[in-house]
Coordinates of C-alpha atoms in Angstrom, one line a residue:
M2 CA -139.8 246.3 33.1
P3 CA -139.1 247.2 36.7
G4 CA -136.3 245.5 38.4
H5 CA -133.2 246.0 40.5
G6 CA -129.6 245.6 39.5
R7 CA -130.2 245.7 35.7
G8 CA -128.5 248.5 33.8
N9 CA -129.7 250.1 30.6
A10 CA -129.5 248.1 27.5
T11 CA -126.2 248.5 25.7
T12 CA -125.1 247.4 22.3
A13 CA -123.8 243.8 22.4
P14 CA -120.1 243.7 21.8
T15 CA -118.9 242.0 18.7
T16 CA -116.1 239.5 19.4
T17 CA -113.7 238.9 16.6
K18 CA -113.0 235.2 15.8
P19 CA -110.6 233.8 13.2
R20 CA -111.9 234.2 9.7
S21 CA -111.4 230.5 9.0
H22 CA -113.6 229.5 11.9
T23 CA -116.4 231.7 10.8
L24 CA -116.0 230.7 7.2
K25 CA -116.1 226.9 8.0
R26 CA -119.2 227.4 10.1
L27 CA -120.9 229.4 7.3
V28 CA -120.0 226.7 4.7
K29 CA -121.7 224.0 6.9
Y30 CA -125.0 225.7 6.2
I31 CA -124.4 225.2 2.5
L32 CA -123.1 221.6 2.7
T33 CA -126.1 220.4 4.5
D34 CA -127.9 220.2 1.2
K35 CA -125.5 217.8 -0.4
L36 CA -127.6 217.0 -3.5
R37 CA -128.0 220.6 -4.6
V38 CA -124.3 221.2 -3.9
A39 CA -123.4 218.3 -6.2
V40 CA -125.8 219.6 -8.9
V41 CA -124.1 223.1 -8.7
I42 CA -120.6 221.6 -8.9
I43 CA -121.5 219.3 -11.8
A44 CA -123.3 222.0 -13.8
C45 CA -120.5 224.4 -13.1
G46 CA -117.9 221.9 -14.2
L47 CA -119.7 221.1 -17.5
A48 CA -120.4 224.8 -18.1
T49 CA -116.7 225.5 -17.7
T50 CA -115.8 222.7 -20.1
T51 CA -118.0 224.0 -22.8
M52 CA -116.9 227.6 -22.2
V53 CA -113.2 226.9 -22.5
L54 CA -113.8 224.9 -25.7
G55 CA -115.3 228.0 -27.4
P56 CA -112.1 230.0 -28.0
K57 CA -110.3 226.9 -29.3
I58 CA -113.1 226.2 -31.8
M59 CA -113.3 229.9 -32.8
G60 CA -109.6 229.7 -33.4
Q61 CA -110.2 227.0 -35.9
A62 CA -112.6 229.3 -37.8
T63 CA -109.9 232.0 -37.8
N64 CA -107.4 229.5 -39.2
V65 CA -109.8 228.6 -42.0
L66 CA -110.4 232.2 -42.9
F67 CA -106.8 233.2 -42.7
E68 CA -105.5 230.2 -44.6
G69 CA -108.2 230.8 -47.2
V70 CA -107.0 234.4 -47.6
I71 CA -103.4 233.4 -47.9
S72 CA -104.2 230.6 -50.4
K73 CA -106.1 233.0 -52.6
M74 CA -102.9 235.2 -52.7
L75 CA -100.9 232.2 -54.0
P76 CA -100.9 231.3 -57.8
A77 CA -103.7 228.9 -58.7
G78 CA -102.7 225.6 -60.3
T79 CA -99.5 225.2 -58.2
T80 CA -98.8 222.9 -55.3
K81 CA -98.0 224.2 -51.8
E82 CA -94.3 223.2 -52.3
Q83 CA -94.2 225.2 -55.6
A84 CA -95.7 228.2 -53.9
I85 CA -93.2 228.0 -51.1
A86 CA -90.3 227.8 -53.5
A87 CA -91.6 230.8 -55.4
L88 CA -91.8 232.8 -52.1
E89 CA -88.2 231.8 -51.2
A90 CA -87.1 232.9 -54.6
N91 CA -88.7 236.3 -54.0
G92 CA -87.0 236.6 -50.6
Q93 CA -90.2 236.4 -48.6
G94 CA -88.9 234.4 -45.7
S95 CA -91.5 235.3 -43.2
M96 CA -94.3 234.3 -45.6
V97 CA -92.5 231.0 -46.2
D98 CA -92.5 230.2 -42.5
M99 CA -96.3 230.9 -42.2
V100 CA -97.3 229.0 -45.4
S101 CA -95.2 226.0 -44.4
S102 CA -97.2 225.7 -41.1
M103 CA -100.6 226.0 -42.9
D104 CA -102.8 223.3 -44.6
I105 CA -103.6 225.2 -47.8
H106 CA -104.2 224.7 -51.5
P107 CA -102.9 227.7 -53.6
G108 CA -105.7 229.6 -55.3
Q109 CA -108.5 227.8 -53.4
G110 CA -109.8 230.7 -51.3
V111 CA -111.9 230.6 -48.1
D112 CA -114.0 227.4 -47.4
F113 CA -117.1 229.2 -46.1
G114 CA -118.9 225.9 -45.7
K115 CA -116.3 224.8 -43.2
V116 CA -116.5 228.2 -41.5
A117 CA -120.3 228.0 -41.1
M118 CA -120.0 224.5 -39.7
I119 CA -117.4 225.7 -37.1
L120 CA -119.6 228.7 -36.2
G121 CA -122.6 226.4 -35.8
I122 CA -120.7 224.1 -33.5
T123 CA -119.5 227.2 -31.5
A124 CA -123.1 228.4 -31.2
C125 CA -124.2 225.0 -29.8
V126 CA -121.3 225.0 -27.3
F127 CA -122.2 228.5 -26.1
L128 CA -125.9 227.5 -25.8
C129 CA -124.9 224.6 -23.7
T130 CA -122.8 226.9 -21.5
V131 CA -125.8 229.2 -21.0
T132 CA -128.1 226.4 -20.2
L133 CA -125.7 224.8 -17.7
R134 CA -125.1 228.2 -16.1
W135 CA -128.9 228.7 -15.7
I136 CA -129.2 225.3 -14.0
Q137 CA -126.3 226.2 -11.8
G138 CA -127.9 229.6 -10.9
W139 CA -131.3 228.2 -10.2
T140 CA -130.0 225.4 -8.0
L141 CA -127.7 227.8 -6.2
T142 CA -130.6 230.2 -5.5
R143 CA -132.5 227.3 -3.9
L144 CA -129.4 226.2 -2.0
V145 CA -128.7 229.6 -0.5
S146 CA -132.3 230.3 0.2
N147 CA -132.6 227.1 2.1
A148 CA -129.5 227.8 4.0
V149 CA -130.7 231.3 5.0
Y150 CA -134.1 229.8 5.9
R151 CA -132.5 227.3 8.3
M152 CA -130.4 230.1 9.8
R153 CA -133.6 232.2 10.4
Q154 CA -135.2 229.1 12.0
Q155 CA -132.2 228.8 14.3
I156 CA -132.4 232.4 15.2
E157 CA -136.2 232.1 16.0
A158 CA -135.5 229.1 18.2
K159 CA -132.6 231.0 19.9
L160 CA -134.9 233.9 20.6
D161 CA -137.2 231.5 22.5
H162 CA -134.4 230.2 24.6
L163 CA -132.5 233.3 25.5
P164 CA -132.8 234.5 29.1
L165 CA -134.5 237.8 29.9
S166 CA -131.1 239.1 30.9
Y167 CA -130.0 239.1 27.3
F168 CA -132.9 241.4 26.3
D169 CA -132.2 243.6 29.4
R170 CA -128.6 244.0 28.1
V171 CA -129.0 244.4 24.3
P172 CA -131.2 247.0 22.6
R173 CA -134.1 245.8 20.5
G174 CA -132.8 247.6 17.4
E175 CA -129.5 245.7 17.7
V176 CA -131.3 242.4 18.0
M177 CA -133.4 243.3 15.0
S178 CA -130.3 244.3 13.0
R179 CA -128.6 241.0 13.6
T180 CA -131.7 239.0 12.8
T181 CA -132.7 240.9 9.7
N182 CA -130.0 243.0 8.1
D183 CA -127.2 240.7 8.8
I184 CA -129.1 237.6 7.6
D185 CA -130.1 239.5 4.4
N186 CA -126.5 240.5 3.8
I187 CA -125.3 236.9 4.2
G188 CA -128.0 235.6 1.8
Q189 CA -127.1 238.3 -0.9
S190 CA -123.4 237.8 -0.5
L191 CA -123.6 234.0 -0.7
Q192 CA -125.8 234.2 -3.7
Q193 CA -123.3 236.5 -5.4
V194 CA -120.1 234.8 -4.3
L195 CA -120.7 231.1 -4.3
G196 CA -121.7 230.6 -7.9
E197 CA -119.1 232.9 -9.2
F198 CA -116.4 231.4 -7.0
I199 CA -117.0 227.9 -8.1
F200 CA -117.3 228.9 -11.8
A201 CA -114.1 231.1 -11.5
L202 CA -112.2 228.2 -9.9
F203 CA -113.3 225.8 -12.7
S204 CA -112.6 228.5 -15.3
I205 CA -109.0 229.0 -14.1
I206 CA -108.3 225.2 -14.1
G207 CA -109.9 224.7 -17.6
T208 CA -108.4 227.8 -19.1
V209 CA -104.9 226.8 -17.9
I210 CA -105.3 223.4 -19.3
M211 CA -106.3 224.8 -22.7
M212 CA -103.4 227.3 -22.6
I213 CA -100.9 224.5 -22.0
T214 CA -102.1 222.7 -25.1
I215 CA -101.5 225.8 -27.2
S216 CA -98.3 227.3 -25.8
P217 CA -96.6 226.5 -22.5
L218 CA -94.3 229.5 -23.1
L219 CA -97.1 232.0 -23.3
L220 CA -98.8 230.3 -20.3
L221 CA -95.7 231.0 -18.2
I222 CA -95.7 234.6 -19.3
S223 CA -99.4 234.8 -18.4
L224 CA -98.8 233.4 -14.9
I225 CA -96.2 236.0 -14.1
V226 CA -98.9 238.5 -13.0
I227 CA -100.7 236.1 -10.6
P228 CA -98.4 236.8 -7.6
F229 CA -99.0 240.5 -8.0
L230 CA -102.8 240.0 -8.2
L231 CA -102.7 237.8 -5.1
A232 CA -100.6 240.3 -3.2
A233 CA -103.1 243.1 -4.1
A234 CA -106.1 241.0 -3.1
Y235 CA -104.5 240.1 0.3
F236 CA -103.7 243.8 1.0
I237 CA -107.3 244.8 0.1
I238 CA -108.9 242.1 2.2
R239 CA -106.7 242.9 5.3
K240 CA -107.5 246.6 5.0
S241 CA -111.2 246.4 4.3
Q242 CA -112.2 243.7 6.9
P243 CA -112.1 246.0 10.0
Y244 CA -114.3 248.6 8.1
Y245 CA -116.9 245.9 7.2
I246 CA -117.1 244.9 10.9
R247 CA -117.6 248.5 11.9
Q248 CA -120.1 249.0 9.2
W249 CA -122.4 246.2 10.5
D250 CA -121.9 247.2 14.1
A251 CA -122.8 250.8 13.1
T252 CA -125.9 249.5 11.3
G253 CA -127.1 247.9 14.5
K254 CA -126.6 251.1 16.4
V255 CA -128.5 253.1 13.8
N256 CA -131.4 250.6 13.9
S257 CA -131.4 250.9 17.7
Q258 CA -131.6 254.6 17.4
V259 CA -134.4 254.5 14.9
E260 CA -136.4 252.1 17.0
E261 CA -135.9 254.3 20.1
M262 CA -136.9 257.4 18.2
F263 CA -140.0 255.7 16.8
S264 CA -141.1 254.1 20.2
G265 CA -140.4 257.2 22.2
H266 CA -141.4 259.9 19.7
M267 CA -144.0 261.5 22.0
V268 CA -141.6 261.6 24.9
I269 CA -138.9 263.2 22.7
R270 CA -141.3 265.9 21.6
A271 CA -142.8 266.4 25.0
Y272 CA -139.3 267.2 26.5
G273 CA -138.1 269.2 23.4
Q274 CA -135.3 266.8 22.7
E275 CA -135.7 266.7 18.9
D276 CA -132.5 268.5 18.2
E277 CA -130.5 266.4 20.6
T278 CA -132.0 263.2 19.2
I279 CA -131.2 264.3 15.6
D280 CA -127.6 265.1 16.7
E281 CA -127.2 261.7 18.2
F282 CA -128.7 260.0 15.1
D283 CA -126.4 262.1 12.9
R284 CA -123.4 260.9 14.9
R285 CA -124.3 257.3 14.6
N286 CA -125.2 257.7 10.9
R287 CA -121.9 259.4 10.3
E288 CA -120.1 256.4 11.9
L289 CA -122.1 254.1 9.5
Y290 CA -121.3 256.4 6.5
D291 CA -117.5 256.5 7.4
S292 CA -117.1 252.8 7.8
S293 CA -119.2 252.0 4.7
F294 CA -117.3 254.5 2.6
M295 CA -113.9 253.2 3.6
A296 CA -114.9 249.6 3.1
T297 CA -116.3 250.4 -0.3
L298 CA -113.3 252.6 -1.2
I299 CA -110.7 250.0 -0.3
A300 CA -112.7 247.2 -2.0
G301 CA -113.1 249.4 -5.1
I302 CA -109.3 249.3 -5.6
N303 CA -109.5 245.7 -6.6
M304 CA -111.1 246.1 -10.1
P305 CA -108.6 248.8 -11.4
V306 CA -105.7 246.7 -10.1
T307 CA -107.0 243.6 -11.8
Q308 CA -107.7 245.3 -15.1
F309 CA -104.2 246.9 -15.1
F310 CA -102.4 243.6 -14.7
G311 CA -104.9 241.8 -17.0
N312 CA -104.3 244.4 -19.8
L313 CA -100.5 244.3 -19.2
N314 CA -100.6 240.5 -19.5
F315 CA -102.7 240.7 -22.7
V316 CA -100.2 243.1 -24.4
I317 CA -97.3 240.9 -23.6
V318 CA -99.1 237.8 -24.8
V319 CA -100.1 239.5 -28.1
V320 CA -96.5 240.7 -28.8
V321 CA -94.8 237.4 -28.0
G322 CA -97.6 235.5 -29.8
G323 CA -97.4 237.7 -32.9
L324 CA -93.7 236.9 -33.1
K325 CA -94.4 233.2 -32.9
V326 CA -97.0 233.5 -35.7
L327 CA -94.5 235.3 -37.9
S328 CA -92.0 232.6 -37.1
G329 CA -94.5 229.9 -38.1
T330 CA -94.4 228.2 -34.6
M331 CA -98.0 229.3 -33.9
T332 CA -101.1 229.7 -36.1
L333 CA -103.1 233.0 -36.0
G334 CA -106.1 231.0 -34.8
D335 CA -104.1 229.7 -31.9
L336 CA -102.9 233.2 -31.0
Q337 CA -106.5 234.4 -31.1
A338 CA -107.6 231.5 -28.9
F339 CA -104.8 232.1 -26.5
S340 CA -105.5 235.8 -26.3
Q341 CA -109.1 235.0 -25.4
Y342 CA -107.9 232.5 -22.8
S343 CA -105.6 235.1 -21.4
R344 CA -108.6 237.4 -20.9
Q345 CA -110.6 234.5 -19.5
L346 CA -107.8 233.8 -17.0
S347 CA -107.6 237.5 -15.9
Q348 CA -111.3 237.7 -15.5
P349 CA -111.8 234.9 -12.9
L350 CA -108.7 235.9 -11.1
G351 CA -110.1 239.4 -10.7
Q352 CA -113.5 237.9 -9.8
L353 CA -111.9 235.8 -7.0
S354 CA -110.3 238.9 -5.7
S355 CA -113.5 240.9 -5.8
M356 CA -115.5 238.1 -4.2
A357 CA -112.9 237.9 -1.4
T358 CA -113.7 241.5 -0.5
I359 CA -117.5 240.8 -0.8
L360 CA -117.0 237.8 1.4
Q361 CA -115.5 240.0 4.1
S362 CA -118.9 241.8 4.4
S363 CA -120.6 238.5 4.6
L364 CA -118.2 237.1 7.2
A365 CA -118.6 240.3 9.3
S366 CA -122.4 239.7 9.4
A367 CA -121.9 235.9 10.0
E368 CA -119.7 236.7 13.0
R369 CA -122.5 238.8 14.5
I370 CA -125.1 236.1 13.8
F371 CA -122.9 233.3 15.2
E372 CA -122.2 235.5 18.3
F373 CA -126.0 235.8 18.7
L374 CA -126.5 232.0 18.3
D375 CA -123.7 231.3 20.8
E376 CA -125.2 233.5 23.5
P377 CA -125.8 231.5 26.7
E378 CA -129.3 230.1 26.8
E379 CA -131.6 229.6 29.8
V380 CA -130.4 227.0 32.2
A381 CA -131.1 223.5 30.8
E382 CA -134.1 221.6 32.2
R383 CA -133.5 218.9 34.7
E384 CA -133.2 215.4 33.4
H385 CA -136.4 214.2 35.1
T386 CA -139.3 216.7 35.0
Q387 CA -142.9 216.4 35.8
D388 CA -146.1 218.1 34.9
I389 CA -148.6 219.3 37.5
K390 CA -152.3 218.6 37.0
D391 CA -155.3 220.1 38.8
V392 CA -153.3 223.0 40.2
K393 CA -154.8 224.3 43.5
G394 CA -152.4 227.3 43.6
L395 CA -150.4 226.8 46.8
V396 CA -147.2 228.8 46.1
R397 CA -144.2 228.8 48.5
F398 CA -140.9 230.8 48.3
D399 CA -138.5 229.0 50.7
H400 CA -135.2 230.9 51.5
V401 CA -134.9 232.1 48.0
K402 CA -131.7 233.8 46.8
F403 CA -131.2 235.8 43.6
S404 CA -129.2 238.6 42.1
Y405 CA -128.9 240.1 38.6
D406 CA -125.2 241.0 39.3
P407 CA -123.2 238.8 41.7
A408 CA -121.6 241.9 43.1
E409 CA -125.0 243.4 44.0
P410 CA -127.2 240.9 45.9
L411 CA -130.9 241.6 45.5
I412 CA -132.8 238.7 47.2
E413 CA -130.8 237.0 49.9
D414 CA -133.2 235.0 52.1
L415 CA -136.9 235.4 51.1
S416 CA -139.7 233.2 52.2
L417 CA -143.4 233.6 51.6
E418 CA -146.5 231.5 51.2
A419 CA -149.6 232.1 49.0
K420 CA -152.5 229.8 49.8
P421 CA -154.9 228.6 47.1
G422 CA -157.3 231.3 45.9
Q423 CA -155.5 234.1 47.8
T424 CA -154.6 237.5 46.4
I425 CA -151.1 238.5 47.2
A426 CA -150.3 242.1 46.6
I427 CA -146.7 243.2 46.3
V428 CA -145.8 246.9 46.8
G429 CA -142.7 248.9 47.3
P430 CA -140.6 251.6 45.8
T431 CA -139.2 251.4 42.3
G432 CA -136.3 249.0 42.0
A433 CA -137.3 247.1 45.2
G434 CA -137.6 243.8 43.4
K435 CA -141.3 243.4 43.0
T436 CA -141.4 242.2 39.4
T437 CA -138.4 240.1 40.1
L438 CA -140.5 237.9 42.4
V439 CA -143.0 237.0 39.7
N440 CA -140.2 236.6 37.1
L441 CA -138.6 234.0 39.4
L442 CA -142.0 232.3 39.9
M443 CA -142.4 231.9 36.1
R444 CA -138.7 231.0 35.7
F445 CA -137.9 233.9 33.5
Y446 CA -134.8 234.0 35.7
E447 CA -133.4 231.1 37.7
I448 CA -133.1 231.3 41.5
Q449 CA -129.6 230.9 42.9
G450 CA -130.6 229.4 46.2
G451 CA -133.6 228.0 48.0
S452 CA -136.7 226.8 46.2
I453 CA -140.0 227.9 44.8
T454 CA -142.8 225.3 44.8
I455 CA -146.4 225.1 43.4
D456 CA -148.6 222.6 45.2
G457 CA -145.4 221.2 46.7
V458 CA -143.6 220.6 43.4
D459 CA -140.3 222.5 42.8
T460 CA -140.8 224.7 39.7
R461 CA -137.4 223.6 38.5
D462 CA -138.8 220.1 38.3
I463 CA -141.4 221.4 35.8
T464 CA -140.4 222.4 32.2
R465 CA -140.7 226.1 31.6
H466 CA -143.2 225.5 28.9
D467 CA -145.5 223.4 31.1
L468 CA -145.0 225.7 34.1
R469 CA -146.1 228.8 32.2
Q470 CA -149.2 227.0 30.8
H471 CA -150.7 227.4 34.3
F472 CA -150.1 231.2 34.5
G473 CA -152.0 234.2 33.1
M474 CA -150.3 237.6 32.9
V475 CA -151.6 241.2 32.6
L476 CA -148.7 243.6 32.3
Q477 CA -148.4 247.4 32.4
D478 CA -147.4 247.3 28.8
T479 CA -150.5 246.4 26.8
W480 CA -149.0 244.2 24.1
L481 CA -151.4 243.5 21.3
F482 CA -150.3 241.9 18.1
D483 CA -151.1 242.6 14.4
G484 CA -154.3 240.7 13.7
T485 CA -157.9 240.9 14.6
I486 CA -159.4 241.6 18.0
R487 CA -160.7 238.0 18.0
E488 CA -157.1 236.6 17.4
N489 CA -155.7 238.8 20.2
L490 CA -158.4 237.7 22.7
L491 CA -157.8 234.1 21.9
Y492 CA -154.0 234.5 21.9
G493 CA -153.6 233.0 25.4
L494 CA -155.3 229.6 24.6
H495 CA -153.1 226.6 24.8
E496 CA -152.1 224.7 21.7
G497 CA -155.0 222.8 20.3
E498 CA -157.5 224.5 22.7
T499 CA -160.6 226.2 21.3
I500 CA -163.6 227.9 22.8
S501 CA -167.0 228.8 21.4
E502 CA -167.9 232.2 20.1
E503 CA -170.5 232.5 22.9
R504 CA -167.8 231.7 25.5
M505 CA -165.5 234.4 24.0
I506 CA -168.2 237.0 24.0
E507 CA -169.2 236.1 27.6
G508 CA -165.7 236.7 28.7
A509 CA -165.5 239.9 26.7
K510 CA -168.6 241.2 28.5
A511 CA -167.2 240.2 31.9
C512 CA -164.1 242.2 31.1
H513 CA -166.0 245.2 29.6
V514 CA -164.5 244.6 26.2
D515 CA -167.7 243.7 24.3
E516 CA -169.2 247.1 24.7
F517 CA -166.5 249.0 22.9
V518 CA -165.8 246.3 20.3
R519 CA -169.5 246.4 19.3
R520 CA -169.0 250.0 18.3
L521 CA -166.3 249.2 15.8
P522 CA -167.4 248.7 12.2
D523 CA -166.0 245.2 11.9
G524 CA -166.5 244.2 15.6
Y525 CA -164.3 241.3 16.7
D526 CA -162.9 241.0 13.1
T527 CA -161.3 244.6 13.4
E528 CA -157.7 244.5 12.3
L529 CA -155.3 245.9 14.9
K530 CA -152.2 247.6 13.4
D531 CA -149.9 250.5 14.1
E532 CA -150.1 250.1 17.8
T533 CA -153.9 249.9 17.7
A534 CA -154.4 253.6 17.3
E535 CA -158.2 253.1 17.1
L536 CA -158.3 251.9 20.8
S537 CA -157.5 253.9 23.9
Q538 CA -155.0 252.8 26.5
G539 CA -157.7 251.7 28.8
E540 CA -159.4 249.7 26.1
R541 CA -156.2 248.0 25.2
Q542 CA -155.6 247.1 28.9
L543 CA -159.1 245.6 29.1
M544 CA -158.3 243.5 26.1
T545 CA -155.2 242.1 27.8
I546 CA -157.3 241.3 30.9
C547 CA -159.8 239.5 28.7
R548 CA -157.0 237.6 27.0
A549 CA -155.9 236.3 30.4
F550 CA -159.5 235.6 31.4
L551 CA -160.2 233.4 28.4
S552 CA -157.0 231.4 28.9
D553 CA -158.5 230.4 32.3
P554 CA -155.1 230.3 34.2
D555 CA -154.6 228.5 37.5
I556 CA -152.4 231.3 38.8
L557 CA -152.7 235.0 37.9
I558 CA -150.1 237.7 37.7
L559 CA -151.1 241.4 37.5
D560 CA -148.1 243.7 37.1
E561 CA -149.0 247.4 37.5
A562 CA -152.0 246.7 35.3
T563 CA -153.8 250.0 36.2
S564 CA -150.8 252.3 36.4
S565 CA -151.2 253.8 32.9
V566 CA -155.0 254.4 32.8
D567 CA -157.1 257.2 34.0
T568 CA -159.2 257.1 37.2
R569 CA -162.5 256.6 35.4
T570 CA -161.1 253.7 33.3
E571 CA -159.4 252.3 36.4
V572 CA -162.8 251.5 37.8
L573 CA -163.6 249.3 34.8
V574 CA -160.2 247.7 34.8
Q575 CA -160.4 247.0 38.5
Q576 CA -163.8 245.4 38.1
A577 CA -162.5 243.2 35.3
M578 CA -159.4 242.2 37.3
N579 CA -161.6 241.4 40.4
H580 CA -163.7 239.1 38.1
L581 CA -160.5 237.6 36.8
R582 CA -159.1 236.9 40.2
E583 CA -162.1 235.0 41.5
G584 CA -161.0 231.5 42.7
R585 CA -157.4 231.9 41.6
T586 CA -154.2 232.5 43.4
S587 CA -153.2 235.9 42.3
F588 CA -150.0 238.0 42.6
V589 CA -150.7 241.7 42.1
I590 CA -147.9 244.2 41.7
A591 CA -149.4 247.6 42.4
H592 CA -148.4 251.2 42.4
R593 CA -151.8 252.5 43.2
L594 CA -152.5 251.2 46.7
S595 CA -156.2 251.9 46.3
T596 CA -156.4 248.8 44.0
I597 CA -155.1 246.3 46.6
R598 CA -157.0 247.2 49.8
D599 CA -159.0 243.9 49.5
A600 CA -155.9 241.7 49.0
D601 CA -155.6 238.7 51.4
L602 CA -152.0 239.5 52.0
I603 CA -149.9 242.6 51.2
L604 CA -146.1 242.2 51.0
V605 CA -144.0 245.4 51.3
V606 CA -140.8 244.7 49.5
N607 CA -137.6 246.8 49.6
H608 CA -134.1 245.8 48.4
G609 CA -135.3 242.3 47.7
S610 CA -136.6 241.7 51.2
I611 CA -140.1 241.6 52.7
V612 CA -140.0 244.4 55.3
E613 CA -143.7 244.2 56.1
Q614 CA -146.7 241.9 55.5
G615 CA -150.3 241.8 56.4
R616 CA -153.7 243.0 55.4
H617 CA -154.4 246.6 54.5
E618 CA -155.9 247.7 57.8
E619 CA -153.2 245.9 59.8
L620 CA -150.4 247.5 57.9
L621 CA -151.9 251.0 58.3
A622 CA -152.3 250.4 62.0
K623 CA -148.6 249.5 62.3
G624 CA -147.6 252.9 60.9
G625 CA -144.6 251.5 59.1
A626 CA -143.4 251.4 55.5
Y627 CA -146.8 250.6 54.0
A628 CA -148.5 253.4 55.9
N629 CA -145.8 255.8 54.7
L630 CA -146.4 254.7 51.1
Y631 CA -150.1 255.1 51.6
Q632 CA -149.9 258.5 53.1
A633 CA -147.4 259.6 50.4
Q634 CA -149.9 258.7 47.7
F635 CA -152.8 260.4 49.7
A636 CA -150.7 263.6 50.0
N637 CA -150.0 263.5 46.2
G638 CA -153.8 263.4 45.6
D639 CA -154.1 259.8 44.4
N640 CA -157.5 258.3 44.5
I641 CA -157.4 256.4 47.8
E642 CA -160.4 256.3 50.0
E643 CA -161.1 254.4 53.2
D644 CA -163.9 251.8 53.2

């Protein structure tokens, strides 16, 4: 879009905020749905309870089996005391200690009925665990999906309230990356982390409680490795976080490059810049690869470290526990249960460490999203606003001041008046501020001094939405959207407004649209996709004119609407625009001066000031800036003819 003082779009900087601030803000999206949060926590707590009971129950089955085997080894028909006395007499002290701690009957053997009952109870407990985990997972999926949905809604609302200066500054690919890739990463990470985090936390608590009931000594031994695990996790998080931030920043740059390559592929080929473009893409892709590789490499250290300390802990527990079994101070079933709990304790500790590294990626994306949501919005509407009815189209600029950059003033003291029904043409060199005037009129940017009024009402006293309802725009860029031709033509209708099929076709005929639409197989129901390859540039431009015509605006803006069509098509476009301008106040930004010779007033703008104004013949007679522009186009062979 033409304009003065606006630089090329650059990647939005990512500001680093404290991790805790970003995490708290992210958690708020989850806590909004309190009912589902409660269901997840309750289901997780119950699932943990049933899970930690499993090893203890299985330990009872082991005790029954082991005691049955030992009892079978003892002489039948004797009492436990007699069997112990016989073992003492034979010098089997270790067996004496074990048998003394067992509830056995010599010669009885294994009670398989009791074993089957215990295994049945264990199966029921594990089934409950699986069911509760499924409830937790299903609820959590809905919880995270709703949170991401709300986040997307906020982003959509934010897009509608950002000033144009943001889109001038930030590449489209970067915006798309933040609103798609980063959101997806947050959703996937939260889905993966939240459920496991809650379950791991409950598992640690439940496991520790069960370990205390079995052997406080072995529990203390097991807890020795925790400081080492925490230190390793802290190191990994600190080292991986910068790379995750770089990874998602690099993703935004790659997306911007791809969008640029796609949109400008014809220009790239026309100027033979394929190799340079590929080199630039390779450079950005390498940045993404390097940051992703390092983030994954450092995060990958977590699992081996966790497994090492977990295995070391298991070995120590088994050795010490074995000695306690031999001494009769612990049963074999309790040792088995404790060994399982030791594994269960190591696993959630490792999961917490792994989830912490995954969370870093999510927080990096969240920072980018929150930075986007915190971007300054358009200036707030005034407290008391009004709507304007029956607009006549009297437009006044009164001592207007504006600049894109405070250090580079653009419009310092501009005044003009457009009377109802007049056509005001605005011409001037590139960067003179032509498009800026209509952007200020529609409040895409806010003036910094003076006033702009429509029928005597200051535009700042009208909400942007209500103000823009009175305008129709035809731009140089022929934006058509995915959908049918019919939907595109009716796109400019106000909310709740409808028109008949006959009225639509009448407007299409007036704008020379009907004649080429009739040639299409599906007519007005033709689907437009892939930049409407089936339509020429001129046909697309005629459609945008028809879209504005059917919206029946009070004030019309035509911004370089014929600059990208050939001379033959320009005749049709000009006829359609003349029809559209009838009875409306119109502002025409023109490059081809031949298209504005019949304008009621021509403004020659340069450096944000009106240097000349008048009708076509008057300005030519002055021999000033307009005459120079006119003669320059004539010398270049543009199609300009005197009446």
